[in-house]
Coordinates of C-alpha atoms in Angstrom, one line a residue:
X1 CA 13.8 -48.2 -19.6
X2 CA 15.2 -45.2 -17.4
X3 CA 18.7 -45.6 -19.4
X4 CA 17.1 -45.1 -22.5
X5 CA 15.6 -41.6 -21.1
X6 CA 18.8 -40.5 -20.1
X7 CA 21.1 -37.9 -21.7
X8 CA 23.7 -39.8 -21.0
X9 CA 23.0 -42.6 -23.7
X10 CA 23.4 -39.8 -25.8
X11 CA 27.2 -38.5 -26.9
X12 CA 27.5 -35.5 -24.2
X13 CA 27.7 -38.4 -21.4
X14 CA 30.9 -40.5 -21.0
X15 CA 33.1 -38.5 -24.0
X16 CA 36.5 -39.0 -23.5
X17 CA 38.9 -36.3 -22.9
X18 CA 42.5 -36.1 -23.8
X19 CA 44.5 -34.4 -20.9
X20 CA 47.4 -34.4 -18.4
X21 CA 47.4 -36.7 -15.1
X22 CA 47.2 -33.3 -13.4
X23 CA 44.2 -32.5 -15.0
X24 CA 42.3 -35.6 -15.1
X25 CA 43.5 -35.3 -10.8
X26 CA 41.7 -31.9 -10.9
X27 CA 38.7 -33.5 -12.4
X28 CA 38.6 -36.4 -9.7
X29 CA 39.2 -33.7 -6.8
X30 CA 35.9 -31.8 -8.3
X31 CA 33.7 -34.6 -8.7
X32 CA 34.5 -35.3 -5.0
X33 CA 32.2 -32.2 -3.9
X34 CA 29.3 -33.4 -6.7
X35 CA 27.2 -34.3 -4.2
X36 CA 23.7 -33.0 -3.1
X37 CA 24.9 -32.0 0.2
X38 CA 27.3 -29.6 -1.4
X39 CA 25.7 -28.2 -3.8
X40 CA 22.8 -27.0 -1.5
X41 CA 25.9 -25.8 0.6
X42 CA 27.3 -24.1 -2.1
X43 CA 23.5 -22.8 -3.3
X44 CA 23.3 -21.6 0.0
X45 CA 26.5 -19.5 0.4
X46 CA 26.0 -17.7 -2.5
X47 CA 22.7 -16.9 -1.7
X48 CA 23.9 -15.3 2.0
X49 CA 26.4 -13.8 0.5
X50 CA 24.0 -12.3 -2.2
X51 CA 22.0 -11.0 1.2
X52 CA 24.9 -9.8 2.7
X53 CA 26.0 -7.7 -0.2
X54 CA 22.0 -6.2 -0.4
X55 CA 21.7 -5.7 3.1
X56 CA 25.4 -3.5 3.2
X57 CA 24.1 -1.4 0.0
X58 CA 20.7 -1.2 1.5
X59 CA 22.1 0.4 4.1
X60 CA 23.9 2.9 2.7
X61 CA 20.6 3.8 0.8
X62 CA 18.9 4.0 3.8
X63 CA 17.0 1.4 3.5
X64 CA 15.6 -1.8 4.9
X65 CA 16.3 -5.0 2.8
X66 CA 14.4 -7.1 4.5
X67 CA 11.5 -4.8 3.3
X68 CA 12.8 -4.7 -0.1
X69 CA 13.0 -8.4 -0.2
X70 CA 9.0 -8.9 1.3
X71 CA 7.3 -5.6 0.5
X72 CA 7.9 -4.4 -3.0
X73 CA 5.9 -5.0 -6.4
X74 CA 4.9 -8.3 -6.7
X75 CA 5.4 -9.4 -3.6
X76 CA 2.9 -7.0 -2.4
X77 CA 0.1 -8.2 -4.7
X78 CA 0.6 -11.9 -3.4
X79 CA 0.5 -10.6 0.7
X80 CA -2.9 -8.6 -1.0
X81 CA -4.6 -12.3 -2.3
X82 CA -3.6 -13.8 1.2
X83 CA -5.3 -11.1 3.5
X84 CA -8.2 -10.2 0.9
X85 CA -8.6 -13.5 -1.6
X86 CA -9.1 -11.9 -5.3
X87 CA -11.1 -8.8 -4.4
X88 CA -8.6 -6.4 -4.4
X89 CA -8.3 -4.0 -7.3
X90 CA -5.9 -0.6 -7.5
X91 CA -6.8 2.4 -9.8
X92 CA -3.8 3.1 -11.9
X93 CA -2.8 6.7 -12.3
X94 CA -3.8 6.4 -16.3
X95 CA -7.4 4.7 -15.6
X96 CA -6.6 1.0 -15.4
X97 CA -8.0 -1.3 -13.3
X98 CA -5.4 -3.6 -11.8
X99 CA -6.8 -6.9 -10.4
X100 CA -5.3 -8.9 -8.5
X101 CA -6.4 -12.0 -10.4
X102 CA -3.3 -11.9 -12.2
X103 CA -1.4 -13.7 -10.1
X104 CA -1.6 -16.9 -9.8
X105 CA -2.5 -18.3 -6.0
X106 CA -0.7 -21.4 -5.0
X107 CA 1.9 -18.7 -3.1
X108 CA -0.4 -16.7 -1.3
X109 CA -2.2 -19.9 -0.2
X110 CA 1.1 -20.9 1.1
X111 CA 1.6 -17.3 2.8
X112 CA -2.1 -17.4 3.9
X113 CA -1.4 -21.2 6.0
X114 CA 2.6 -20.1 7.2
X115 CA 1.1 -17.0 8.4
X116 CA -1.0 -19.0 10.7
X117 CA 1.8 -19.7 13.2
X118 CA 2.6 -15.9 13.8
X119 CA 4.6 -14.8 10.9
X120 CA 3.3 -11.7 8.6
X121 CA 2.2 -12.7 5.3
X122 CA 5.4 -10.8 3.9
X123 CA 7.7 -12.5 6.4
X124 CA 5.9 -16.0 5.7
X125 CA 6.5 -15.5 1.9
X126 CA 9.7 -15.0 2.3
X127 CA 10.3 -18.2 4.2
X128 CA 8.1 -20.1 1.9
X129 CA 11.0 -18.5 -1.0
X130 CA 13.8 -19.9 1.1
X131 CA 12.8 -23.2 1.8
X132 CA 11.4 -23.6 -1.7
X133 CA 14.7 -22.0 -3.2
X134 CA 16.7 -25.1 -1.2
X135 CA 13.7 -27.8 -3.2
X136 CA 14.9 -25.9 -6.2
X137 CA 18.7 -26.4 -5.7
X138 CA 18.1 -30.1 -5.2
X139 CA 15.8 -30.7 -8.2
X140 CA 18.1 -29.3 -10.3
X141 CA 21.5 -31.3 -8.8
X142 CA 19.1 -34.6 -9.4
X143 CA 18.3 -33.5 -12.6
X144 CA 21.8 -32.4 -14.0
X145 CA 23.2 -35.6 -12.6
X146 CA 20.5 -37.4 -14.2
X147 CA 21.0 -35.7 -17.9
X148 CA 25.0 -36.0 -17.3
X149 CA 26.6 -36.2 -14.1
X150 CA 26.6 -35.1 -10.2
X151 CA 29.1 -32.3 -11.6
X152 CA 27.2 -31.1 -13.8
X153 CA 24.3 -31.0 -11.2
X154 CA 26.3 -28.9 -8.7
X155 CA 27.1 -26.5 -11.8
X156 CA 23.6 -26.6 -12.7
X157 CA 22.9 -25.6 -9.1
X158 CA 25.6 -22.7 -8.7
X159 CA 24.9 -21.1 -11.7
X160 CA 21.0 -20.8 -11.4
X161 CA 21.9 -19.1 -8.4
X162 CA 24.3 -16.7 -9.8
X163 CA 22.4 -15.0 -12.5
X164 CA 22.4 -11.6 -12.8
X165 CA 18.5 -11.3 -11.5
X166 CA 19.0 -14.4 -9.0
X167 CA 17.9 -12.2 -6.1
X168 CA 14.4 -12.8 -6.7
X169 CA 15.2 -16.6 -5.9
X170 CA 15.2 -14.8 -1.9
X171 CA 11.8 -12.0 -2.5
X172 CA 8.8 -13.1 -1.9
X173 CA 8.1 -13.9 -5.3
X174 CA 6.9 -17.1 -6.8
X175 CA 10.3 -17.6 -9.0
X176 CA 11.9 -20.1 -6.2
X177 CA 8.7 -22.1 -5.7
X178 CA 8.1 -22.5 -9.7
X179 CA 11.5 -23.5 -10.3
X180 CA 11.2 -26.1 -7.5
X181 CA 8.3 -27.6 -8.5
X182 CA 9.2 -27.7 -12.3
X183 CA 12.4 -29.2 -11.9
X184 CA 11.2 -32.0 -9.9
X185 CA 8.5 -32.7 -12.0
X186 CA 10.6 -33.0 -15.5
X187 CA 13.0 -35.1 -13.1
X188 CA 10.4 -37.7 -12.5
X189 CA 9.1 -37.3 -16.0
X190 CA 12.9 -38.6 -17.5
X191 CA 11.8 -41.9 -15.0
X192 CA 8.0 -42.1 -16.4
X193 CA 6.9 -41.1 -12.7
X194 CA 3.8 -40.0 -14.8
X195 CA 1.3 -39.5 -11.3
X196 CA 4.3 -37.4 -9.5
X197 CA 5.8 -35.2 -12.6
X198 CA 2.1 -34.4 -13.2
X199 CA 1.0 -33.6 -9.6
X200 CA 4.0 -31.4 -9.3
X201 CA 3.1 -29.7 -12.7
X202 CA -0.4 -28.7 -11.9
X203 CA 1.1 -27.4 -8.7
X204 CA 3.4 -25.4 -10.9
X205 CA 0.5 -24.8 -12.9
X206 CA -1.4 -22.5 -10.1
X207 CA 2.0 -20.8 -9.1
X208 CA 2.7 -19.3 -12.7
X209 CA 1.1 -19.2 -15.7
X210 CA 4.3 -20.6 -17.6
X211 CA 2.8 -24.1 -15.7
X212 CA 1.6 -24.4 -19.0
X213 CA 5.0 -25.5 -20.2
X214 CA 5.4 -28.5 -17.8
X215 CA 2.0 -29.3 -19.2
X216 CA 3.3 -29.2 -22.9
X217 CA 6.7 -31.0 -21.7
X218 CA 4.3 -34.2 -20.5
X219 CA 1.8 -34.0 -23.4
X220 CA 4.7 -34.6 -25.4
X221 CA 6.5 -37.0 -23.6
X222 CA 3.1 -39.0 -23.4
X223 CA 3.0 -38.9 -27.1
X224 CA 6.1 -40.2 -27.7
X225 CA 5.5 -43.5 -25.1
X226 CA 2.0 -44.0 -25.5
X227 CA 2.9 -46.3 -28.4
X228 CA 5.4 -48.7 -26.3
X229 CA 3.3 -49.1 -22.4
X230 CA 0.4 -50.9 -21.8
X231 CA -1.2 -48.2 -19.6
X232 CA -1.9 -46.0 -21.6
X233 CA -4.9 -44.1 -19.4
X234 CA -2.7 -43.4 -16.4
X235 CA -0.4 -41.2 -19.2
X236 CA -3.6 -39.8 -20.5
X237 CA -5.0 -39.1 -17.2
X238 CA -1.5 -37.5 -16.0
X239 CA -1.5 -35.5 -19.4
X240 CA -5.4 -34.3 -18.3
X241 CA -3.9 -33.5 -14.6
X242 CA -0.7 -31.6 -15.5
X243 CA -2.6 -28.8 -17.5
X244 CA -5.3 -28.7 -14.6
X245 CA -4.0 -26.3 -12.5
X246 CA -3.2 -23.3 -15.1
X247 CA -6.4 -23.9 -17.0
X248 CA -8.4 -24.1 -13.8
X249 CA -7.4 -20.8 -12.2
X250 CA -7.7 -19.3 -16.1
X251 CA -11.4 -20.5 -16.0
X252 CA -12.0 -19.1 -12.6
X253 CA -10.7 -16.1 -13.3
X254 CA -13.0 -16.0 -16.6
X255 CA -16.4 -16.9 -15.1
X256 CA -15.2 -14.3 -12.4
X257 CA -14.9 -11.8 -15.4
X258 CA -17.6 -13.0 -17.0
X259 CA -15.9 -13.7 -20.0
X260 CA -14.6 -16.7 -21.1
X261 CA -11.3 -14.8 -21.5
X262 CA -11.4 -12.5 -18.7
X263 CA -7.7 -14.0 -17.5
X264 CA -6.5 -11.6 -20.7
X265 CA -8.6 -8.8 -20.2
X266 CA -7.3 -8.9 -16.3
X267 CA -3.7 -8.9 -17.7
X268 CA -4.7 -6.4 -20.4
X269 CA -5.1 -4.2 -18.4
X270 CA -1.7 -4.9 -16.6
X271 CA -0.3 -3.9 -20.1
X272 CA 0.7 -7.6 -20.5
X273 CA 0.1 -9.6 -23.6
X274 CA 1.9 -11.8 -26.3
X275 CA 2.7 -10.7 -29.7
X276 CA 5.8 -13.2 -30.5
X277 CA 7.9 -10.7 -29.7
X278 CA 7.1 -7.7 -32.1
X279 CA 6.9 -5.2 -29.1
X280 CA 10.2 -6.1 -27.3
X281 CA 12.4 -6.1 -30.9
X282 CA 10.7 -2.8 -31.2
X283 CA 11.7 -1.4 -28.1
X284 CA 15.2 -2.4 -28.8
X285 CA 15.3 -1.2 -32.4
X286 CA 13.7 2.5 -31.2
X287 CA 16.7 2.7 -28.5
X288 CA 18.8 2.5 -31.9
X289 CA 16.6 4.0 -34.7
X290 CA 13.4 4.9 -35.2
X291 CA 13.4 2.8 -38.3
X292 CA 10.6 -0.1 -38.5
X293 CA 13.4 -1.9 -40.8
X294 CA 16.1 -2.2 -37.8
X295 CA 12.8 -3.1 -35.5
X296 CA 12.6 -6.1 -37.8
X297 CA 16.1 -7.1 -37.7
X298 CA 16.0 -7.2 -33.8
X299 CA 13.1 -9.0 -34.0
X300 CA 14.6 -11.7 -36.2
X301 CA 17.5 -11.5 -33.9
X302 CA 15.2 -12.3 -30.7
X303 CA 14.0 -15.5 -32.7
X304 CA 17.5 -16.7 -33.5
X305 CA 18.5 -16.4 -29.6
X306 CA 15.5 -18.0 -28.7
X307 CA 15.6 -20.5 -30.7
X308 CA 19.2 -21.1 -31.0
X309 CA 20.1 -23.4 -27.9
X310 CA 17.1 -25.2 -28.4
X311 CA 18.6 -26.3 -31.5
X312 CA 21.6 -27.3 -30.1
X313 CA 20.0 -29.2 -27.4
X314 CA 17.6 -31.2 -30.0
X315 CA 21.1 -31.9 -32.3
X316 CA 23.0 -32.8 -28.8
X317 CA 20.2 -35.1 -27.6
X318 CA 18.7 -34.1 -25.0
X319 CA 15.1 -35.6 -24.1
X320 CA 12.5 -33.6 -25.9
X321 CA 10.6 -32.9 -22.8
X322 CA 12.8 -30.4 -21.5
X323 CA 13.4 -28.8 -24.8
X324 CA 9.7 -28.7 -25.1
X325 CA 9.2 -27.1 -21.6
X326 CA 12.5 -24.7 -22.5
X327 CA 11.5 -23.5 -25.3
X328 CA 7.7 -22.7 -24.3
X329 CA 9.3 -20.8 -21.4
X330 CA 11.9 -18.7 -23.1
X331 CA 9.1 -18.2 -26.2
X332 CA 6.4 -17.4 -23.1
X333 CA 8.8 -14.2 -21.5
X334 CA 10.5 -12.8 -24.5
X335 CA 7.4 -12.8 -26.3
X336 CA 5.7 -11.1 -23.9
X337 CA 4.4 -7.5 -24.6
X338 CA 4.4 -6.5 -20.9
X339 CA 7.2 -4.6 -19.0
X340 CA 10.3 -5.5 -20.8
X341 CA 12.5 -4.9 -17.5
X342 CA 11.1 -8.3 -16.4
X343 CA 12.5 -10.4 -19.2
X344 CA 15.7 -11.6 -17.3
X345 CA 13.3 -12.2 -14.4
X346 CA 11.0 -14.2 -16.8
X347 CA 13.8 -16.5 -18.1
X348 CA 14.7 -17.5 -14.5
X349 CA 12.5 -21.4 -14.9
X350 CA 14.7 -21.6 -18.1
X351 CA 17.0 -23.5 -16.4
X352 CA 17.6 -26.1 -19.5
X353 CA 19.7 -23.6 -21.4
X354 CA 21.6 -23.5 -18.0
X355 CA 22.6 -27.2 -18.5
X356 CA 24.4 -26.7 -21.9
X357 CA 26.8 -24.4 -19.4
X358 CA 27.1 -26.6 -17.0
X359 CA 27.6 -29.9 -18.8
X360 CA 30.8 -27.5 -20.9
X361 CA 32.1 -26.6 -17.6
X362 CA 32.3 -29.6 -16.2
X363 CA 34.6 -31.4 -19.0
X364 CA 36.8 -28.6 -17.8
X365 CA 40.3 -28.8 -15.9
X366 CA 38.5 -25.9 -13.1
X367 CA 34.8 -26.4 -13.8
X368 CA 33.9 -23.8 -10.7
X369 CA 36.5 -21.1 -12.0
X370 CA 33.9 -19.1 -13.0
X371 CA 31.9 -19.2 -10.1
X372 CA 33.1 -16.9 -7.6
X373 CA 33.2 -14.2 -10.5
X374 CA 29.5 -14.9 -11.4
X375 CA 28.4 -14.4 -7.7
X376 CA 29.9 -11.6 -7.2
X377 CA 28.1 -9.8 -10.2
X378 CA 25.0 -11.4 -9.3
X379 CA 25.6 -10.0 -6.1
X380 CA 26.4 -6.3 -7.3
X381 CA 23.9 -6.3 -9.8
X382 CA 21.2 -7.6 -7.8
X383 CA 21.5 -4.7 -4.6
X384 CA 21.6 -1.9 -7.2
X385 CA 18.4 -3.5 -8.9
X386 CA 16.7 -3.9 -5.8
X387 CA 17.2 -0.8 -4.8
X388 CA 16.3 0.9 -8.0
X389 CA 13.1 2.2 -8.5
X390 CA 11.6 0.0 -11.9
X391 CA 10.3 -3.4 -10.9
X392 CA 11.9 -6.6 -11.7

């Protein structure tokens, strides 16, 4: 049954490749270091090296990066929930009221308990980042090398660490801890672990409101198997528990409100909504022309690279459930209406479209070429970001 969930009954596993004896050598000598021990190794150096490069530029900016990694934007918020719970609000300049009941509290809880040993909430958020960014590596080795191959799950591995933004995998943010818990959860999913993959998505469910995807992802997968098990109320009752932990904070938050939808009023007034889009392609289109007609094209354009690698993964056959959970992430941050700076930040848990990479660099002669090149940008990029002044 597990064979049958697999990418690799589908053509992108075990395709034959023409080539040299050197190159097919080359191959062997990668697949060698396809291992979870090396790619958290791997994971791990880029990340330090990543610290290394924001600690040197930090410095020349006279600044601390250990600061900028625990005490800045979000992270601030989530160190607010875990030395006041959800009482705090902050008076915007323009008259908002900013809660913080919109973020989500499985992190601060975490904060809140490390602290308890003698660390700062900060300092325990950041740990809590780092051990969770580790859980996040290996999920997604197990789960490339379950789609395709071990390669594939190191490549997987090295380049969700070397995106451009990937220095939020290190803040105190909840990015590191999401992606852990969503990729181990769609791992067990692929092996009908219905009680695990859901327990691990309501977990993900009260770390980030894009837990709704993993939700989706199993609702889906249950709906495709109900017809061909017997027990079918354990796959119900997973379905029920993988949505509980986003639509339980939601309610909280509304009966706090006292509004059945006081989670969007909270995040209204954070300037955050969803409109499919409309506002981002806008953006975009204004930086070229005023013109409401080149708005539109963008916004078409936004649709097409949204939906795009979906596409290809459907036609490719890849299991539905992470196209499901792929697409509901990518449609969750770049139609968002909020700050448009976070987008790349957003698309961090969209780690599927990372996969088509990955699986096409590992067919190749020198499938880690690109690598060290990719690091070092992510690097670069992320010091100057972090020690900008716009929130990520």
């Amino acid at each position: 049954m597990k064979d049958r969930m697999k990418v690799s009954s589908y053509p992108i596993k075990n395709k034959q490749h023409a080539g040299s004896m050197e190159s097919c050598e080359k191959r062997s000598r990668a697949r060698r270091y396809a291992t979870p021990l090396s790619a958290v190794l791997l994971f791990s150096s880029i990340k330090v090296f990543g610290l290394a490069v924001l600690a040197l530029w930090s410095h020349t900016q006279e600044k601390s990066a250990v600061r900028l990694l625990s005490q800045r934007w979000d992270s601030l918020w989530y160190v607010r929930v875990a030395e006041h719970g959800y009482d705090f609000t902050l008076k915007a300049q323009d008259g908002r009221e900013l809660s913080s009941k919109a973020f989500f509290p499985l992190l601060p809880w975490l904060e809140r308990g490390v602290s308890a040993v003698g660390l700062t909430p900060s300092q325990a958020g950041l740990l809590v980042s780092a051990v969770a960014s580790i859980f996040a590596a290996l999920g997604l080795f197990h789960l490339g090398r379950h789609l395709h191959s071990p390669q594939a799950g190191t490549l997987l591995v090295c380049l969700w660490a070397s995106l451009p933004v990937a220095i939020v995998q290190s803040m105190a943010y909840s990015e590191s801890l999401f992606v852990a818990l969503a990729a181990w959860s769609l791992y067990f999913l692929l092996q009908d672990r219905w009680v695990v993959a859901a327990s691990l998505a309501c977990a993900a469910g009260l770390t980030r409101p894009v837990g709704v995807a993993l939700g989706l992802a199993i609702c889906v997968h249950a709906f495709t198997r109900l017809r061909h098990v017997d027990n079918k109320g354990k796959i119900l009752a997973s379905c029920a528990l993988s949505l509980a932990g986003a639509s339980t904070y939601i309610l909280w938050v509304g009966v706090q409100q006292g509004n059945f939808l006081g989670y969007l009023d909270v995040q209204e007034e954070w300037g955050n909504g969803f409109d499919f889009g409309y506002s981002f392609a806008l953006f975009i289109g204004e930086l070229a022309s005023p013109s409401p007609i080149i708005a539109s094209l963008f916004l078409i354009v936004l649709i097409a690279i949204t939906t795009a690698p979906h596409l290809l993964m459907y036609i490719q056959g890849y299991p539905l459930p992470l196209i499901v959970y792929s697409a509901v992430v990518a449609s969750m941050a770049m139609g968002a209406s909020g700050y448009f700076g976070s987008k790349p930040r957003l698309l961090i848990p969209a780690f599927p479209l990372l996969l088509l990479i990955a699986v096409t660099l590992s067919r190749s002669a020198k499938p880690y070429l690109w690598i060290a090149p990719l690091a070092v940008t992510s690097a670069l990029y992320g010091a100057f970001w972090l020690n900008g002044s716009g929130p990520p």
